[in-house]
Amino acid sequence: MKHMILAFGLALVGFSACTHAVDEADAGATQTYTPIEQFAVQSVYEAHPTRALVDKIELVPSAGAHTLLRIEMTGAPEFRKSYQLEISESVADGFKLEDMQTLQ
C-alpha cells in the first residue's frame, strides 16, 4: 500500500512539473461565433454529443434560400469529422435546422 501511495505521489509531482508554452498572440484570442454559427455548433453537439471541439466553421455558397455552413471538428485524422448544415432563418421563429449531413 505504501508503494502505491508513493508511486501516485511521484506521478502527481511529475505532472505538476509539466509546463506548456503558450504563444502570446494566442493567449488573448478567443473564438467568437455569430448567432447562426452558435446554433449550428449546438445542433452538431445535440446530434453527436461526444464530438470533439470545433476546428473550423465556413460559410458554403448556396443558390437556395437557406444558409449552408460546414463545420470541421478537431481530432486525429481517422476520427476527424465534418458536417454540412442547412439552416433557415426567420424573424418570428429564429433558426431552424433543415438538414445535417456528415461529410467525412
mmCIF file of C-alpha atoms in Angstrom:
data_model
loop_
_atom_site.group_PDB
_atom_site.id
_atom_site.type_symbol
_atom_site.label_atom_id
_atom_site.label_comp_id
_atom_site.label_asym_id
_atom_site.label_seq_id
_atom_site.Cartn_x
_atom_site.Cartn_y
_atom_site.Cartn_z
ATOM 1 C CA MET A 1 0.000 0.000 0.000
ATOM 2 C CA LYS A 2 2.859 2.390 0.826
ATOM 3 C CA HIS A 3 4.370 1.701 -2.580
ATOM 4 C CA MET A 4 1.127 2.636 -4.333
ATOM 5 C CA ILE A 5 0.857 5.888 -2.391
ATOM 6 C CA LEU A 6 4.492 6.711 -3.124
ATOM 7 C CA ALA A 7 4.066 5.938 -6.835
ATOM 8 C CA PHE A 8 0.896 8.014 -7.015
ATOM 9 C CA GLY A 9 2.582 10.927 -5.216
ATOM 10 C CA LEU A 10 5.567 10.816 -7.577
ATOM 11 C CA ALA A 11 3.233 10.734 -10.566
ATOM 12 C CA LEU A 12 1.465 13.854 -9.313
ATOM 13 C CA VAL A 13 4.780 15.624 -8.832
ATOM 14 C CA GLY A 14 5.770 14.672 -12.370
ATOM 15 C CA PHE A 15 2.516 16.023 -13.806
ATOM 16 C CA SER A 16 2.804 19.263 -11.858
ATOM 17 C CA ALA A 17 6.264 19.851 -13.336
ATOM 18 C CA CYS A 18 4.899 19.844 -16.888
ATOM 19 C CA THR A 19 4.712 23.259 -18.472
ATOM 20 C CA HIS A 20 3.236 24.292 -21.755
ATOM 21 C CA ALA A 21 4.439 27.248 -23.751
ATOM 22 C CA VAL A 22 1.592 29.490 -24.844
ATOM 23 C CA ASP A 23 2.058 31.788 -27.785
ATOM 24 C CA GLU A 24 1.289 35.288 -26.512
ATOM 25 C CA ALA A 25 -0.627 36.080 -29.707
ATOM 26 C CA ASP A 26 -2.968 33.157 -28.954
ATOM 27 C CA ALA A 27 -3.189 33.770 -25.211
ATOM 28 C CA GLY A 28 -5.729 36.583 -25.513
ATOM 29 C CA ALA A 29 -7.527 35.228 -28.543
ATOM 30 C CA THR A 30 -10.981 33.829 -28.021
ATOM 31 C CA GLN A 31 -13.210 32.375 -30.687
ATOM 32 C CA THR A 32 -16.445 34.238 -31.154
ATOM 33 C CA TYR A 33 -19.278 32.887 -33.251
ATOM 34 C CA THR A 34 -22.177 34.626 -34.930
ATOM 35 C CA PRO A 35 -25.636 33.588 -33.687
ATOM 36 C CA ILE A 36 -26.181 31.288 -36.685
ATOM 37 C CA GLU A 37 -22.766 29.661 -36.111
ATOM 38 C CA GLN A 38 -23.634 29.151 -32.425
ATOM 39 C CA PHE A 39 -26.886 27.486 -33.472
ATOM 40 C CA ALA A 40 -25.023 25.241 -35.946
ATOM 41 C CA VAL A 41 -22.412 24.163 -33.373
ATOM 42 C CA GLN A 42 -25.144 23.437 -30.821
ATOM 43 C CA SER A 43 -27.000 21.362 -33.434
ATOM 44 C CA VAL A 44 -23.887 19.248 -34.069
ATOM 45 C CA TYR A 45 -23.351 18.657 -30.340
ATOM 46 C CA GLU A 46 -27.019 17.726 -29.860
ATOM 47 C CA ALA A 47 -26.814 15.176 -32.677
ATOM 48 C CA HIS A 48 -23.339 13.908 -31.707
ATOM 49 C CA PRO A 49 -22.724 14.681 -28.003
ATOM 50 C CA THR A 50 -19.318 13.011 -27.895
ATOM 51 C CA ARG A 51 -17.812 15.048 -30.753
ATOM 52 C CA ALA A 52 -14.540 16.879 -30.249
ATOM 53 C CA LEU A 53 -14.038 20.628 -30.375
ATOM 54 C CA VAL A 54 -14.819 22.822 -33.347
ATOM 55 C CA ASP A 55 -11.782 23.389 -35.545
ATOM 56 C CA LYS A 56 -13.260 25.468 -38.353
ATOM 57 C CA ILE A 57 -16.594 26.881 -39.479
ATOM 58 C CA GLU A 58 -17.072 28.100 -43.013
ATOM 59 C CA LEU A 59 -19.973 29.521 -44.950
ATOM 60 C CA VAL A 60 -20.690 27.477 -48.080
ATOM 61 C CA PRO A 61 -22.040 29.339 -51.112
ATOM 62 C CA SER A 62 -25.659 28.374 -51.714
ATOM 63 C CA ALA A 63 -28.082 29.139 -54.519
ATOM 64 C CA GLY A 64 -31.039 28.389 -52.226
ATOM 65 C CA ALA A 65 -32.755 30.484 -49.576
ATOM 66 C CA HIS A 66 -31.115 28.596 -46.693
ATOM 67 C CA THR A 67 -27.663 29.168 -45.224
ATOM 68 C CA LEU A 68 -25.128 26.350 -45.596
ATOM 69 C CA LEU A 69 -22.368 26.011 -43.018
ATOM 70 C CA ARG A 70 -19.573 23.457 -42.948
ATOM 71 C CA ILE A 71 -18.183 22.587 -39.522
ATOM 72 C CA GLU A 72 -14.920 20.677 -39.103
ATOM 73 C CA MET A 73 -14.160 19.122 -35.730
ATOM 74 C CA THR A 74 -10.739 18.530 -34.171
ATOM 75 C CA GLY A 75 -9.198 15.114 -33.676
ATOM 76 C CA ALA A 76 -6.896 12.546 -35.175
ATOM 77 C CA PRO A 77 -7.292 12.256 -38.961
ATOM 78 C CA GLU A 78 -9.060 8.901 -38.759
ATOM 79 C CA PHE A 79 -11.624 10.282 -36.276
ATOM 80 C CA ARG A 80 -11.982 13.804 -37.648
ATOM 81 C CA LYS A 81 -15.492 14.659 -38.806
ATOM 82 C CA SER A 82 -17.002 17.365 -40.994
ATOM 83 C CA TYR A 83 -20.664 18.283 -41.091
ATOM 84 C CA GLN A 84 -22.663 20.381 -43.511
ATOM 85 C CA LEU A 85 -25.731 22.052 -42.055
ATOM 86 C CA GLU A 86 -28.568 23.706 -43.914
ATOM 87 C CA ILE A 87 -30.189 26.328 -41.696
ATOM 88 C CA SER A 88 -33.210 28.517 -42.323
ATOM 89 C CA GLU A 89 -33.825 31.769 -40.536
ATOM 90 C CA SER A 90 -36.998 33.697 -39.888
ATOM 91 C CA VAL A 91 -37.720 36.718 -37.752
ATOM 92 C CA ALA A 92 -40.553 35.000 -35.898
ATOM 93 C CA ASP A 93 -39.011 31.560 -35.339
ATOM 94 C CA GLY A 94 -35.273 32.259 -35.285
ATOM 95 C CA PHE A 95 -33.058 29.495 -36.692
ATOM 96 C CA LYS A 96 -34.215 26.063 -37.812
ATOM 97 C CA LEU A 97 -32.055 23.123 -38.819
ATOM 98 C CA GLU A 98 -33.302 21.902 -42.184
ATOM 99 C CA ASP A 99 -30.650 19.257 -42.893
ATOM 100 C CA MET A 100 -27.347 17.979 -41.480
ATOM 101 C CA GLN A 101 -25.007 15.710 -43.429
ATOM 102 C CA THR A 102 -21.812 14.033 -42.284
ATOM 103 C CA LEU A 103 -19.234 14.733 -44.961
ATOM 104 C CA GLN A 104 -16.330 12.742 -43.555
#
